[in-house]
């Protein structure tokens, strides 16, 4: 095992059958806790992602692109196949 790697690396939900027995609400809470813990680890943002965001912000500031309200975004997502 490489330095910094956990013995849990590469495991899937199938490796934790007790999690599959949790109620949907409990599984969602667990997923939220896992997500929050990953977010707090401050994973580095790839340079390509930063460049893409800079480009989109510049386009927005030039008036080339706009924004959506939350309601518009939800409608757009629901229309997707």
XYZ file of C-alpha atoms in Angstrom:
81
model
C 0.000 0.000 0.000
C 1.397 3.419 -0.993
C 1.960 6.184 1.538
C -1.235 8.075 2.270
C -3.455 5.271 0.948
C -6.107 3.752 3.146
C -6.979 0.070 3.245
C -10.471 1.269 2.219
C -9.259 2.630 -1.148
C -11.189 1.075 -3.994
C -13.955 -0.324 -1.810
C -17.569 -0.012 -2.878
C -20.942 -0.167 -1.177
C -20.895 -3.932 -1.777
C -18.035 -4.114 0.750
C -20.299 -2.655 3.453
C -23.534 -4.694 3.428
C -24.661 -3.147 6.714
C -24.910 0.222 4.967
C -27.335 -1.243 2.438
C -29.639 -2.216 5.307
C -29.959 1.383 6.514
C -33.118 3.331 5.768
C -32.965 5.690 2.783
C -32.889 8.648 5.189
C -29.942 7.157 7.102
C -28.056 6.386 3.876
C -28.559 9.974 2.697
C -27.285 11.280 6.028
C -24.224 9.025 5.745
C -23.611 10.201 2.178
C -23.890 13.821 3.302
C -21.404 13.249 6.113
C -18.958 11.567 3.725
C -19.350 14.391 1.204
C -18.825 17.045 3.884
C -15.709 15.296 5.162
C -14.255 15.143 1.643
C -15.067 18.804 1.046
C -13.360 19.808 4.282
C -10.169 18.035 3.215
C -9.638 20.862 0.692
C -8.916 18.709 -2.320
C -6.889 20.667 -4.872
C -8.804 22.122 -7.807
C -7.187 21.131 -11.125
C -5.708 24.024 -13.117
C -7.967 23.180 -16.077
C -11.059 23.637 -13.882
C -9.775 26.983 -12.622
C -9.122 28.124 -16.189
C -12.612 27.076 -17.278
C -14.186 29.009 -14.403
C -12.074 32.089 -15.140
C -13.197 31.952 -18.772
C -16.853 31.609 -17.845
C -16.643 34.467 -15.361
C -14.972 36.695 -17.934
C -17.698 35.831 -20.473
C -20.350 36.663 -17.867
C -18.683 39.981 -17.041
C -18.562 40.838 -20.768
C -22.286 40.130 -20.973
C -21.819 37.156 -23.310
C -23.566 34.705 -21.009
C -26.185 35.071 -18.318
C -27.409 33.245 -15.280
C -30.434 31.124 -14.451
C -32.745 31.350 -11.489
C -33.070 28.204 -9.412
C -36.524 27.611 -10.913
C -35.116 27.919 -14.459
C -32.304 25.512 -13.635
C -34.723 22.949 -12.217
C -36.954 23.203 -15.309
C -33.933 22.756 -17.562
C -32.798 19.662 -15.676
C -36.275 18.130 -15.682
C -36.535 18.536 -19.471
C -33.403 16.460 -20.047
C -33.921 12.884 -21.221
